[in-house]
mmCIF file of C-alpha atoms in Angstrom:
data_model
loop_
_atom_site.group_PDB
_atom_site.id
_atom_site.type_symbol
_atom_site.label_atom_id
_atom_site.label_comp_id
_atom_site.label_asym_id
_atom_site.label_seq_id
_atom_site.Cartn_x
_atom_site.Cartn_y
_atom_site.Cartn_z
ATOM 1 C CA UNK A 15 -113.778 -9.253 4.569
ATOM 2 C CA UNK A 16 -111.667 -7.486 7.205
ATOM 3 C CA UNK A 17 -110.252 -8.833 10.448
ATOM 4 C CA UNK A 18 -113.146 -7.277 12.362
ATOM 5 C CA UNK A 19 -116.336 -8.965 13.483
ATOM 6 C CA UNK A 20 -119.370 -6.961 12.400
ATOM 7 C CA UNK A 21 -122.901 -7.211 13.807
ATOM 8 C CA UNK A 22 -126.011 -5.316 12.791
ATOM 9 C CA UNK A 23 -128.867 -4.738 15.247
ATOM 10 C CA UNK A 24 -132.378 -3.359 15.248
ATOM 11 C CA UNK A 25 -132.685 -1.324 18.445
ATOM 12 C CA UNK A 26 -135.268 0.774 20.242
ATOM 13 C CA UNK A 27 -134.261 3.358 22.836
ATOM 14 C CA UNK A 28 -135.693 6.286 24.800
ATOM 15 C CA UNK A 29 -132.265 7.962 24.373
ATOM 16 C CA UNK A 30 -130.744 9.075 21.112
ATOM 17 C CA UNK A 31 -129.800 6.063 18.963
ATOM 18 C CA UNK A 32 -126.222 7.325 18.707
ATOM 19 C CA UNK A 33 -125.848 7.420 22.501
ATOM 20 C CA UNK A 34 -127.431 3.970 22.814
ATOM 21 C CA UNK A 35 -125.036 2.606 20.181
ATOM 22 C CA UNK A 36 -122.075 4.039 22.074
ATOM 23 C CA UNK A 37 -123.316 2.362 25.271
ATOM 24 C CA UNK A 38 -123.598 -0.944 23.398
ATOM 25 C CA UNK A 39 -120.057 -0.661 22.081
ATOM 26 C CA UNK A 40 -118.673 0.153 25.509
ATOM 27 C CA UNK A 41 -120.563 -2.618 27.330
ATOM 28 C CA UNK A 42 -119.392 -5.288 24.909
ATOM 29 C CA UNK A 43 -115.713 -4.340 24.803
ATOM 30 C CA UNK A 44 -113.529 -2.138 27.012
ATOM 31 C CA UNK A 45 -116.046 -0.005 28.881
ATOM 32 C CA UNK A 46 -118.122 -0.126 32.030
ATOM 33 C CA UNK A 47 -120.434 2.409 33.699
ATOM 34 C CA UNK A 48 -117.481 4.480 34.991
ATOM 35 C CA UNK A 49 -113.830 4.981 34.054
ATOM 36 C CA UNK A 50 -111.510 2.527 35.809
ATOM 37 C CA UNK A 51 -107.728 2.413 36.349
ATOM 38 C CA UNK A 52 -105.895 0.813 33.455
ATOM 39 C CA UNK A 53 -108.435 1.981 30.870
ATOM 40 C CA UNK A 54 -105.761 3.510 28.654
ATOM 41 C CA UNK A 55 -105.953 5.080 25.204
ATOM 42 C CA UNK A 56 -103.880 2.163 23.888
ATOM 43 C CA UNK A 57 -106.411 -0.380 25.173
ATOM 44 C CA UNK A 58 -109.211 1.626 23.582
ATOM 45 C CA UNK A 59 -107.336 1.823 20.308
ATOM 46 C CA UNK A 60 -106.726 -1.913 20.115
ATOM 47 C CA UNK A 61 -109.813 -3.398 21.728
ATOM 48 C CA UNK A 62 -112.774 -1.008 21.845
ATOM 49 C CA UNK A 63 -115.819 -1.889 19.784
ATOM 50 C CA UNK A 64 -116.607 0.669 17.101
ATOM 51 C CA UNK A 65 -119.948 2.112 16.109
ATOM 52 C CA UNK A 66 -119.820 1.718 12.333
ATOM 53 C CA UNK A 67 -123.283 2.940 11.419
ATOM 54 C CA UNK A 68 -126.489 4.332 12.918
ATOM 55 C CA UNK A 69 -129.600 4.644 10.730
ATOM 56 C CA UNK A 70 -132.583 6.193 12.511
ATOM 57 C CA UNK A 71 -135.964 4.721 11.600
ATOM 58 C CA UNK A 72 -139.202 5.693 13.377
ATOM 59 C CA UNK A 73 -140.603 6.525 16.818
ATOM 60 C CA UNK A 74 -143.093 4.770 19.106
ATOM 61 C CA UNK A 75 -145.106 5.946 22.087
ATOM 62 C CA UNK A 76 -144.743 2.708 24.075
ATOM 63 C CA UNK A 77 -141.629 0.592 24.706
ATOM 64 C CA UNK A 78 -141.356 -2.800 23.046
ATOM 65 C CA UNK A 79 -139.780 -4.301 26.182
ATOM 66 C CA UNK A 80 -139.924 -3.418 29.884
ATOM 67 C CA UNK A 81 -137.068 -2.092 31.977
ATOM 68 C CA UNK A 82 -135.584 0.781 29.992
ATOM 69 C CA UNK A 83 -134.818 4.117 31.654
ATOM 70 C CA UNK A 84 -136.539 7.143 30.183
ATOM 71 C CA UNK A 85 -139.835 8.091 28.637
ATOM 72 C CA UNK A 86 -141.306 8.349 25.176
ATOM 73 C CA UNK A 87 -140.743 8.742 22.369
ATOM 74 C CA UNK A 88 -138.909 5.464 21.816
ATOM 75 C CA UNK A 89 -136.603 5.709 18.826
ATOM 76 C CA UNK A 90 -135.910 2.755 16.552
ATOM 77 C CA UNK A 91 -132.717 2.487 14.554
ATOM 78 C CA UNK A 92 -130.390 0.103 12.793
ATOM 79 C CA UNK A 93 -126.953 0.020 14.424
ATOM 80 C CA UNK A 94 -123.787 -1.681 13.228
ATOM 81 C CA UNK A 95 -120.942 -2.435 15.639
ATOM 82 C CA UNK A 96 -117.562 -4.025 14.992
ATOM 83 C CA UNK A 97 -114.906 -5.664 17.141
ATOM 84 C CA UNK A 98 -111.294 -6.647 16.472
ATOM 85 C CA UNK A 99 -110.885 -10.391 16.037
ATOM 86 C CA UNK A 100 -108.268 -10.444 18.791
ATOM 87 C CA UNK A 101 -110.996 -9.658 21.347
ATOM 88 C CA UNK A 102 -112.627 -13.020 20.641
ATOM 89 C CA UNK A 103 -110.218 -15.259 18.811
ATOM 90 C CA UNK A 104 -112.037 -18.012 16.944
ATOM 91 C CA UNK A 105 -114.227 -19.337 19.776
ATOM 92 C CA UNK A 106 -117.923 -19.559 18.867
ATOM 93 C CA UNK A 107 -119.116 -19.381 22.512
ATOM 94 C CA UNK A 108 -117.009 -16.273 23.056
ATOM 95 C CA UNK A 109 -118.270 -14.807 19.801
ATOM 96 C CA UNK A 110 -121.809 -15.182 21.145
ATOM 97 C CA UNK A 111 -120.840 -13.598 24.462
ATOM 98 C CA UNK A 112 -119.570 -10.593 22.498
ATOM 99 C CA UNK A 113 -122.275 -10.021 19.886
ATOM 100 C CA UNK A 114 -125.243 -11.370 21.861
ATOM 101 C CA UNK A 115 -124.391 -11.118 25.545
ATOM 102 C CA UNK A 116 -125.287 -8.342 28.006
ATOM 103 C CA UNK A 117 -126.560 -6.156 25.185
ATOM 104 C CA UNK A 118 -130.000 -7.655 25.724
ATOM 105 C CA UNK A 119 -130.030 -6.300 29.287
ATOM 106 C CA UNK A 120 -128.943 -2.704 28.775
ATOM 107 C CA UNK A 121 -131.308 -0.194 30.387
ATOM 108 C CA UNK A 122 -130.625 2.199 27.488
ATOM 109 C CA UNK A 123 -132.562 -0.173 25.233
ATOM 110 C CA UNK A 124 -136.273 -0.929 25.101
ATOM 111 C CA UNK A 125 -135.710 -3.363 22.254
ATOM 112 C CA UNK A 126 -132.762 -5.107 20.586
ATOM 113 C CA UNK A 127 -132.507 -7.777 17.933
ATOM 114 C CA UNK A 128 -129.343 -9.130 16.315
ATOM 115 C CA UNK A 129 -130.137 -9.095 12.598
ATOM 116 C CA UNK A 130 -126.899 -9.845 10.729
ATOM 117 C CA UNK A 131 -123.383 -11.039 11.418
ATOM 118 C CA UNK A 132 -120.242 -10.691 9.301
ATOM 119 C CA UNK A 133 -117.253 -12.808 10.280
ATOM 120 C CA UNK A 134 -113.564 -12.658 9.326
ATOM 121 C CA UNK A 135 -112.360 -15.527 7.168
ATOM 122 C CA UNK A 136 -109.924 -16.594 9.883
ATOM 123 C CA UNK A 137 -112.778 -17.194 12.314
ATOM 124 C CA UNK A 138 -114.805 -19.114 9.747
ATOM 125 C CA UNK A 139 -111.861 -21.335 8.782
ATOM 126 C CA UNK A 140 -111.367 -22.358 12.413
ATOM 127 C CA UNK A 141 -114.630 -24.343 12.454
ATOM 128 C CA UNK A 142 -115.496 -27.609 10.769
ATOM 129 C CA UNK A 143 -118.712 -26.608 9.019
ATOM 130 C CA UNK A 144 -121.054 -29.211 7.551
ATOM 131 C CA UNK A 145 -119.534 -32.580 6.733
ATOM 132 C CA UNK A 146 -122.251 -33.751 4.305
ATOM 133 C CA UNK A 147 -124.434 -30.739 3.467
ATOM 134 C CA UNK A 148 -126.828 -31.244 0.540
ATOM 135 C CA UNK A 149 -124.827 -33.459 -1.825
ATOM 136 C CA UNK A 150 -123.564 -35.802 0.878
ATOM 137 C CA UNK A 151 -127.037 -36.196 2.334
ATOM 138 C CA UNK A 152 -128.487 -36.973 -1.089
ATOM 139 C CA UNK A 153 -125.738 -39.500 -1.712
ATOM 140 C CA UNK A 154 -126.526 -41.472 1.441
ATOM 141 C CA UNK A 155 -130.291 -41.245 0.896
ATOM 142 C CA UNK A 156 -129.892 -41.948 -2.856
ATOM 143 C CA UNK A 157 -132.471 -39.281 -3.643
ATOM 144 C CA UNK A 158 -131.837 -36.886 -6.536
ATOM 145 C CA UNK A 159 -133.766 -34.147 -8.352
ATOM 146 C CA UNK A 160 -136.593 -34.089 -5.820
ATOM 147 C CA UNK A 161 -136.999 -33.347 -2.113
ATOM 148 C CA UNK A 162 -136.116 -35.913 0.531
ATOM 149 C CA UNK A 163 -139.460 -37.015 1.955
ATOM 150 C CA UNK A 164 -139.682 -38.122 5.556
ATOM 151 C CA UNK A 165 -141.589 -38.385 8.778
ATOM 152 C CA UNK A 166 -141.206 -38.316 12.545
ATOM 153 C CA UNK A 167 -141.802 -41.320 14.770
ATOM 154 C CA UNK A 168 -145.200 -40.696 16.402
ATOM 155 C CA UNK A 169 -146.523 -40.857 19.077
ATOM 156 C CA UNK A 170 -143.693 -38.601 20.230
ATOM 157 C CA UNK A 171 -143.401 -40.343 23.597
ATOM 158 C CA UNK A 172 -144.680 -43.685 24.806
ATOM 159 C CA UNK A 173 -143.742 -46.289 22.225
ATOM 160 C CA UNK A 174 -141.487 -49.116 23.368
ATOM 161 C CA UNK A 175 -138.321 -49.895 21.379
ATOM 162 C CA UNK A 176 -140.102 -52.847 19.786
ATOM 163 C CA UNK A 177 -143.138 -50.758 18.802
ATOM 164 C CA UNK A 178 -140.856 -48.086 17.377
ATOM 165 C CA UNK A 179 -139.088 -50.705 15.273
ATOM 166 C CA UNK A 180 -142.363 -52.048 13.886
ATOM 167 C CA UNK A 181 -143.472 -48.537 12.894
ATOM 168 C CA UNK A 182 -140.101 -47.713 11.328
ATOM 169 C CA UNK A 183 -140.254 -50.887 9.248
ATOM 170 C CA UNK A 184 -143.726 -50.032 8.003
ATOM 171 C CA UNK A 185 -142.639 -46.510 7.097
ATOM 172 C CA UNK A 186 -139.620 -47.814 5.214
ATOM 173 C CA UNK A 187 -141.728 -50.291 3.260
ATOM 174 C CA UNK A 188 -144.046 -47.422 2.366
ATOM 175 C CA UNK A 189 -141.156 -45.781 0.524
ATOM 176 C CA UNK A 190 -139.937 -43.005 2.814
ATOM 177 C CA UNK A 191 -136.480 -41.515 2.319
ATOM 178 C CA UNK A 192 -136.008 -40.268 5.873
ATOM 179 C CA UNK A 193 -137.259 -41.210 9.348
ATOM 180 C CA UNK A 194 -136.342 -39.368 12.503
ATOM 181 C CA UNK A 195 -136.829 -39.628 16.225
ATOM 182 C CA UNK A 196 -138.963 -36.942 17.801
ATOM 183 C CA UNK A 197 -137.049 -34.251 19.688
ATOM 184 C CA UNK A 198 -138.719 -35.460 22.904
ATOM 185 C CA UNK A 199 -137.368 -38.983 22.462
ATOM 186 C CA UNK A 200 -133.647 -39.405 23.104
ATOM 187 C CA UNK A 201 -132.564 -41.819 25.845
ATOM 188 C CA UNK A 202 -135.581 -42.104 28.117
ATOM 189 C CA UNK A 203 -136.133 -44.866 30.702
ATOM 190 C CA UNK A 204 -139.131 -46.282 28.845
ATOM 191 C CA UNK A 205 -137.258 -46.400 25.517
ATOM 192 C CA UNK A 206 -133.463 -46.338 25.975
ATOM 193 C CA UNK A 207 -131.458 -45.358 22.928
ATOM 194 C CA UNK A 208 -129.558 -48.593 22.381
ATOM 195 C CA UNK A 209 -132.458 -51.077 22.359
ATOM 196 C CA UNK A 210 -134.566 -48.627 20.348
ATOM 197 C CA UNK A 211 -131.775 -48.193 17.822
ATOM 198 C CA UNK A 212 -131.298 -51.945 17.585
ATOM 199 C CA UNK A 213 -135.015 -52.520 16.997
ATOM 200 C CA UNK A 214 -135.273 -49.796 14.374
ATOM 201 C CA UNK A 215 -132.147 -50.819 12.451
ATOM 202 C CA UNK A 216 -133.245 -54.457 12.414
ATOM 203 C CA UNK A 217 -136.618 -53.415 11.047
ATOM 204 C CA UNK A 218 -135.045 -51.139 8.429
ATOM 205 C CA UNK A 219 -132.649 -53.900 7.339
ATOM 206 C CA UNK A 220 -135.561 -56.305 7.000
ATOM 207 C CA UNK A 221 -137.539 -53.772 4.962
ATOM 208 C CA UNK A 222 -134.506 -53.006 2.786
ATOM 209 C CA UNK A 223 -134.247 -56.687 1.871
ATOM 210 C CA UNK A 224 -137.671 -56.274 0.254
ATOM 211 C CA UNK A 225 -137.446 -52.733 -1.130
ATOM 212 C CA UNK A 226 -133.761 -52.499 -1.979
ATOM 213 C CA UNK A 227 -133.558 -49.097 -0.259
ATOM 214 C CA UNK A 228 -132.369 -48.006 3.185
ATOM 215 C CA UNK A 229 -133.802 -44.698 4.418
ATOM 216 C CA UNK A 230 -131.868 -42.222 6.491
ATOM 217 C CA UNK A 231 -132.714 -42.670 10.168
ATOM 218 C CA UNK A 232 -131.868 -39.642 12.321
ATOM 219 C CA UNK A 233 -131.261 -41.004 15.820
ATOM 220 C CA UNK A 234 -131.769 -38.423 18.568
ATOM 221 C CA UNK A 235 -128.433 -38.447 20.390
ATOM 222 C CA UNK A 236 -129.113 -35.287 22.428
ATOM 223 C CA UNK A 237 -127.700 -35.347 25.962
ATOM 224 C CA UNK A 238 -124.742 -34.261 28.032
ATOM 225 C CA UNK A 239 -121.622 -33.893 25.872
ATOM 226 C CA UNK A 240 -119.956 -37.138 26.991
ATOM 227 C CA UNK A 241 -123.261 -38.956 26.597
ATOM 228 C CA UNK A 242 -123.791 -37.523 23.107
ATOM 229 C CA UNK A 243 -120.368 -38.587 21.916
ATOM 230 C CA UNK A 244 -120.930 -42.107 23.268
ATOM 231 C CA UNK A 245 -124.332 -42.151 21.545
ATOM 232 C CA UNK A 246 -122.771 -41.080 18.249
ATOM 233 C CA UNK A 247 -120.242 -43.905 18.544
ATOM 234 C CA UNK A 248 -122.994 -46.418 19.242
ATOM 235 C CA UNK A 249 -125.042 -45.288 16.247
ATOM 236 C CA UNK A 250 -122.018 -45.710 13.960
ATOM 237 C CA UNK A 251 -121.024 -49.075 15.456
ATOM 238 C CA UNK A 252 -124.546 -50.449 14.992
ATOM 239 C CA UNK A 253 -124.772 -49.329 11.360
ATOM 240 C CA UNK A 254 -126.808 -46.137 11.680
ATOM 241 C CA UNK A 255 -126.532 -43.458 9.014
ATOM 242 C CA UNK A 256 -127.628 -40.153 10.642
ATOM 243 C CA UNK A 257 -127.857 -38.449 14.039
ATOM 244 C CA UNK A 258 -130.128 -35.703 15.328
ATOM 245 C CA UNK A 259 -129.307 -33.059 17.923
ATOM 246 C CA UNK A 260 -131.563 -30.523 19.666
ATOM 247 C CA UNK A 261 -129.059 -27.746 19.120
ATOM 248 C CA UNK A 262 -130.483 -25.024 21.359
ATOM 249 C CA UNK A 263 -130.469 -27.488 24.256
ATOM 250 C CA UNK A 264 -126.861 -28.658 23.858
ATOM 251 C CA UNK A 265 -125.321 -25.330 22.835
ATOM 252 C CA UNK A 266 -122.951 -24.432 20.070
ATOM 253 C CA UNK A 267 -119.950 -26.079 21.756
ATOM 254 C CA UNK A 268 -121.996 -29.267 22.159
ATOM 255 C CA UNK A 269 -122.892 -29.451 18.479
ATOM 256 C CA UNK A 270 -119.326 -28.661 17.455
ATOM 257 C CA UNK A 271 -118.111 -31.544 19.634
ATOM 258 C CA UNK A 272 -120.557 -33.913 17.910
ATOM 259 C CA UNK A 273 -119.414 -32.704 14.498
ATOM 260 C CA UNK A 274 -115.746 -33.237 15.348
ATOM 261 C CA UNK A 275 -116.529 -36.732 16.647
ATOM 262 C CA UNK A 276 -119.029 -37.955 14.069
ATOM 263 C CA UNK A 277 -118.726 -39.432 10.592
ATOM 264 C CA UNK A 278 -122.505 -39.208 10.102
ATOM 265 C CA UNK A 279 -124.795 -36.412 8.873
ATOM 266 C CA UNK A 280 -126.105 -34.142 11.636
ATOM 267 C CA UNK A 281 -129.798 -33.268 11.592
ATOM 268 C CA UNK A 282 -130.134 -30.057 13.644
ATOM 269 C CA UNK A 283 -133.497 -29.609 15.347
ATOM 270 C CA UNK A 284 -134.294 -26.072 16.426
ATOM 271 C CA UNK A 285 -136.789 -26.705 19.267
ATOM 272 C CA UNK A 286 -136.702 -23.743 21.627
ATOM 273 C CA UNK A 287 -136.050 -21.342 18.744
ATOM 274 C CA UNK A 288 -139.233 -19.360 19.404
ATOM 275 C CA UNK A 289 -137.830 -18.092 22.702
ATOM 276 C CA UNK A 290 -134.983 -16.422 20.777
ATOM 277 C CA UNK A 291 -136.966 -14.838 17.957
ATOM 278 C CA UNK A 292 -140.729 -14.649 18.455
ATOM 279 C CA UNK A 293 -140.692 -11.060 19.708
ATOM 280 C CA UNK A 294 -139.723 -8.850 16.734
ATOM 281 C CA UNK A 295 -137.720 -6.510 19.007
ATOM 282 C CA UNK A 296 -135.768 -9.143 20.922
ATOM 283 C CA UNK A 297 -133.369 -11.980 20.208
ATOM 284 C CA UNK A 298 -131.810 -13.078 16.912
ATOM 285 C CA UNK A 299 -132.744 -13.293 13.283
ATOM 286 C CA UNK A 300 -132.743 -16.772 11.763
ATOM 287 C CA UNK A 301 -130.039 -15.591 9.371
ATOM 288 C CA UNK A 302 -127.629 -15.171 12.298
ATOM 289 C CA UNK A 303 -128.774 -18.322 14.093
ATOM 290 C CA UNK A 304 -128.386 -20.627 11.100
ATOM 291 C CA UNK A 305 -124.925 -19.414 10.106
ATOM 292 C CA UNK A 306 -123.578 -20.148 13.588
ATOM 293 C CA UNK A 307 -124.935 -23.706 13.587
ATOM 294 C CA UNK A 308 -123.545 -24.269 10.098
ATOM 295 C CA UNK A 309 -120.106 -23.224 11.302
ATOM 296 C CA UNK A 310 -120.471 -25.721 14.157
ATOM 297 C CA UNK A 311 -121.323 -28.534 11.725
ATOM 298 C CA UNK A 312 -125.064 -28.850 11.019
ATOM 299 C CA UNK A 313 -125.974 -30.585 7.730
ATOM 300 C CA UNK A 314 -129.757 -30.114 7.965
ATOM 301 C CA UNK A 315 -131.557 -27.222 9.694
ATOM 302 C CA UNK A 316 -135.243 -26.941 10.547
ATOM 303 C CA UNK A 317 -137.031 -23.907 9.085
ATOM 304 C CA UNK A 318 -140.693 -24.652 10.026
ATOM 305 C CA UNK A 319 -143.175 -25.011 7.147
ATOM 306 C CA UNK A 320 -145.894 -23.212 5.226
ATOM 307 C CA UNK A 321 -149.209 -22.883 7.067
ATOM 308 C CA UNK A 322 -147.580 -24.497 10.060
ATOM 309 C CA UNK A 323 -149.028 -25.198 13.508
ATOM 310 C CA UNK A 324 -146.802 -22.610 15.168
ATOM 311 C CA UNK A 325 -146.729 -18.789 15.155
ATOM 312 C CA UNK A 326 -144.403 -18.183 12.215
ATOM 313 C CA UNK A 327 -145.733 -16.602 8.999
ATOM 314 C CA UNK A 328 -144.922 -18.106 5.616
ATOM 315 C CA UNK A 329 -142.657 -15.286 4.452
ATOM 316 C CA UNK A 330 -140.428 -15.830 7.495
ATOM 317 C CA UNK A 331 -140.270 -19.583 6.838
ATOM 318 C CA UNK A 332 -139.251 -19.019 3.228
ATOM 319 C CA UNK A 333 -136.631 -16.421 4.169
ATOM 320 C CA UNK A 334 -135.147 -18.957 6.588
ATOM 321 C CA UNK A 335 -135.018 -21.656 3.924
ATOM 322 C CA UNK A 336 -133.335 -19.295 1.460
ATOM 323 C CA UNK A 337 -130.739 -18.397 4.088
ATOM 324 C CA UNK A 338 -129.917 -22.081 4.619
ATOM 325 C CA UNK A 339 -129.600 -22.585 0.852
ATOM 326 C CA UNK A 340 -127.136 -19.704 0.444
ATOM 327 C CA UNK A 341 -123.366 -20.314 0.737
ATOM 328 C CA UNK A 342 -121.908 -18.408 3.686
ATOM 329 C CA UNK A 343 -118.636 -18.117 5.628
ATOM 330 C CA UNK A 344 -116.847 -20.089 2.914
ATOM 331 C CA UNK A 345 -119.087 -23.124 3.459
ATOM 332 C CA UNK A 346 -121.645 -24.834 1.219
ATOM 333 C CA UNK A 347 -125.430 -24.573 1.432
ATOM 334 C CA UNK A 348 -127.100 -27.102 3.712
ATOM 335 C CA UNK A 349 -130.495 -28.775 3.662
ATOM 336 C CA UNK A 350 -133.518 -26.809 4.920
ATOM 337 C CA UNK A 351 -136.038 -29.002 6.723
ATOM 338 C CA UNK A 352 -139.698 -28.129 6.216
ATOM 339 C CA UNK A 353 -141.722 -29.520 9.102
ATOM 340 C CA UNK A 354 -144.737 -28.688 11.325
ATOM 341 C CA UNK A 355 -148.206 -29.772 10.177
ATOM 342 C CA UNK A 356 -146.980 -30.389 6.638
ATOM 343 C CA UNK A 357 -148.984 -32.569 4.270
ATOM 344 C CA UNK A 358 -149.671 -32.916 0.558
ATOM 345 C CA UNK A 359 -151.702 -29.726 0.825
ATOM 346 C CA UNK A 360 -148.676 -27.363 1.098
ATOM 347 C CA UNK A 361 -146.401 -29.046 -1.465
ATOM 348 C CA UNK A 362 -147.197 -26.994 -4.568
ATOM 349 C CA UNK A 363 -146.957 -23.691 -2.710
ATOM 350 C CA UNK A 364 -143.659 -24.706 -1.098
ATOM 351 C CA UNK A 365 -142.065 -25.547 -4.439
ATOM 352 C CA UNK A 366 -143.460 -22.496 -6.219
ATOM 353 C CA UNK A 367 -142.257 -20.144 -3.487
ATOM 354 C CA UNK A 368 -138.826 -21.690 -2.909
ATOM 355 C CA UNK A 369 -138.023 -22.758 -6.466
ATOM 356 C CA UNK A 370 -135.731 -25.555 -5.297
ATOM 357 C CA UNK A 371 -135.918 -29.276 -4.618
ATOM 358 C CA UNK A 372 -132.991 -29.115 -2.185
ATOM 359 C CA UNK A 373 -135.043 -29.591 0.941
ATOM 360 C CA UNK A 374 -136.386 -32.156 3.349
ATOM 361 C CA UNK A 375 -140.166 -32.315 3.455
ATOM 362 C CA UNK A 376 -141.091 -33.914 6.768
ATOM 363 C CA UNK A 377 -144.682 -34.846 7.545
ATOM 364 C CA UNK A 378 -145.805 -36.369 10.841
ATOM 365 C CA UNK A 379 -149.576 -36.405 10.903
ATOM 366 C CA UNK A 380 -149.585 -35.589 7.186
ATOM 367 C CA UNK A 381 -148.395 -39.172 6.599
ATOM 368 C CA UNK A 382 -149.283 -41.125 9.730
ATOM 369 C CA UNK A 383 -152.847 -39.746 9.953
ATOM 370 C CA UNK A 384 -153.788 -40.465 6.340
ATOM 371 C CA UNK A 385 -157.181 -42.236 6.553
ATOM 372 C CA UNK A 386 -155.944 -45.102 4.373
ATOM 373 C CA UNK A 387 -152.739 -45.751 6.327
ATOM 374 C CA UNK A 388 -149.078 -44.806 6.210
ATOM 375 C CA UNK A 389 -148.404 -46.240 2.746
ATOM 376 C CA UNK A 390 -151.178 -44.076 1.332
ATOM 377 C CA UNK A 391 -149.820 -41.130 3.327
ATOM 378 C CA UNK A 392 -146.373 -41.528 1.777
ATOM 379 C CA UNK A 393 -147.892 -42.007 -1.679
ATOM 380 C CA UNK A 394 -149.885 -38.793 -1.298
ATOM 381 C CA UNK A 395 -146.749 -36.758 -0.598
ATOM 382 C CA UNK A 396 -144.887 -38.336 -3.526
ATOM 383 C CA UNK A 397 -147.876 -37.665 -5.809
ATOM 384 C CA UNK A 398 -148.107 -34.043 -4.675
ATOM 385 C CA UNK A 399 -144.408 -33.499 -5.434
ATOM 386 C CA UNK A 400 -144.734 -35.245 -8.803
ATOM 387 C CA UNK A 401 -147.498 -32.789 -9.678
ATOM 388 C CA UNK A 402 -145.567 -29.757 -8.438
ATOM 389 C CA UNK A 403 -142.373 -30.711 -10.281
ATOM 390 C CA UNK A 404 -144.326 -31.517 -13.442
ATOM 391 C CA UNK A 405 -146.249 -28.247 -13.387
ATOM 392 C CA UNK A 406 -149.577 -30.088 -13.018
ATOM 393 C CA UNK A 407 -152.420 -28.607 -10.985
ATOM 394 C CA UNK A 408 -152.699 -30.413 -7.648
ATOM 395 C CA UNK A 409 -156.449 -31.025 -7.875
ATOM 396 C CA UNK A 410 -156.150 -32.212 -11.453
ATOM 397 C CA UNK A 411 -153.477 -34.707 -10.385
ATOM 398 C CA UNK A 412 -155.631 -35.789 -7.452
ATOM 399 C CA UNK A 413 -158.467 -36.712 -9.815
ATOM 400 C CA UNK A 414 -156.438 -39.734 -10.948
ATOM 401 C CA UNK A 415 -154.547 -40.406 -7.707
ATOM 402 C CA UNK A 416 -156.862 -41.468 -4.882
ATOM 403 C CA UNK A 417 -154.221 -41.260 -2.135
ATOM 404 C CA UNK A 418 -153.615 -37.608 -2.965
ATOM 405 C CA UNK A 419 -157.332 -36.888 -3.258
ATOM 406 C CA UNK A 420 -157.978 -38.315 0.195
ATOM 407 C CA UNK A 421 -155.042 -36.391 1.671
ATOM 408 C CA UNK A 422 -156.255 -33.099 0.235
ATOM 409 C CA UNK A 423 -159.763 -33.675 1.531
ATOM 410 C CA UNK A 424 -158.452 -34.588 4.966
ATOM 411 C CA UNK A 425 -155.829 -31.899 5.472
ATOM 412 C CA UNK A 426 -157.525 -29.029 3.688
ATOM 413 C CA UNK A 427 -160.511 -29.588 5.944
ATOM 414 C CA UNK A 428 -158.193 -29.543 8.931
ATOM 415 C CA UNK A 429 -156.791 -26.151 7.963
ATOM 416 C CA UNK A 430 -160.269 -24.739 7.422
ATOM 417 C CA UNK A 431 -161.397 -25.937 10.857
ATOM 418 C CA UNK A 432 -158.291 -24.867 12.794
#
């Protein structure tokens, strides 16, 4: 790794890709639309972005995005740019301003997507990275050689602190490893964080006295930075064991501040991610997105789930999970979180495709909507994973496990009707 920051983009342009790449390099370093006083050869030598590579791909008759200058054909290409580290230093917000700033607005481009990012070791070392990652999370949850199975408190909004505590206790008694707040539930007037946390922890302690196990409870501490840090302190003081942050909402500096302040695992929720990636010619790849949040300190990262309720295809979900499970920037793998309309029905396919048990498998309705109750819902997920890990056909296993049989009938029917 050199001392240069490298970024690879997929672009579309009505100009030649080489000219578009040069415009990108100028806009994001020393240049502007016209030469200015002080723009010396020495400044260019030290600080100009370089076009490292241009690979032309194909042509299209219509632009992917509005607002570009020029007519068809629209040329697609892969472009790699690099910058000297001294342009940015080690600041993650300033890194983003450089590799993913005004580039998205250039009139020379009718499409641009940041696909890959290579960082100097000095930049990577300047950030805390995950504090717990996979092994530390497993140690707290006391779950080994299988996925961590969990759920989300539902309804998402509307339960009182007392009602939330009752539900959390029932879920813990049912044998869950992990319970989390919904991303919509942080510190709302109808359910303030502190009384909700107190009610949930009391219920989990009571359940643990019967079961001998304490699940991870990811408390949604999302808020303004000062508020988040106070929330993190309160969770720790009251005996909590995990916090959750809506990372796109608080920004990379916000998550980094939580990581520097917290002695608890950080569950990073990606709500809002679709706005950054859903168009294939705009935004970021998940590979770039996840490595930045790992540098800032995320221990668990959402990746969606197979046959989910959102737009994302399965191959994209699996590529995201593999990215999270790969070491990068000198840091360890972290825990991919499979969530979104997950149930017993997707378990075997998830394991076969990913080939790893290092994941969180989070089911909302897939547990809470089981016709025979939450305990049966939890049992159905455990039974599905037992079958997958044992190489047993799911339907064969269901023939002797009624909770799984009911889950498959319920959730397979749902997929067929949706």
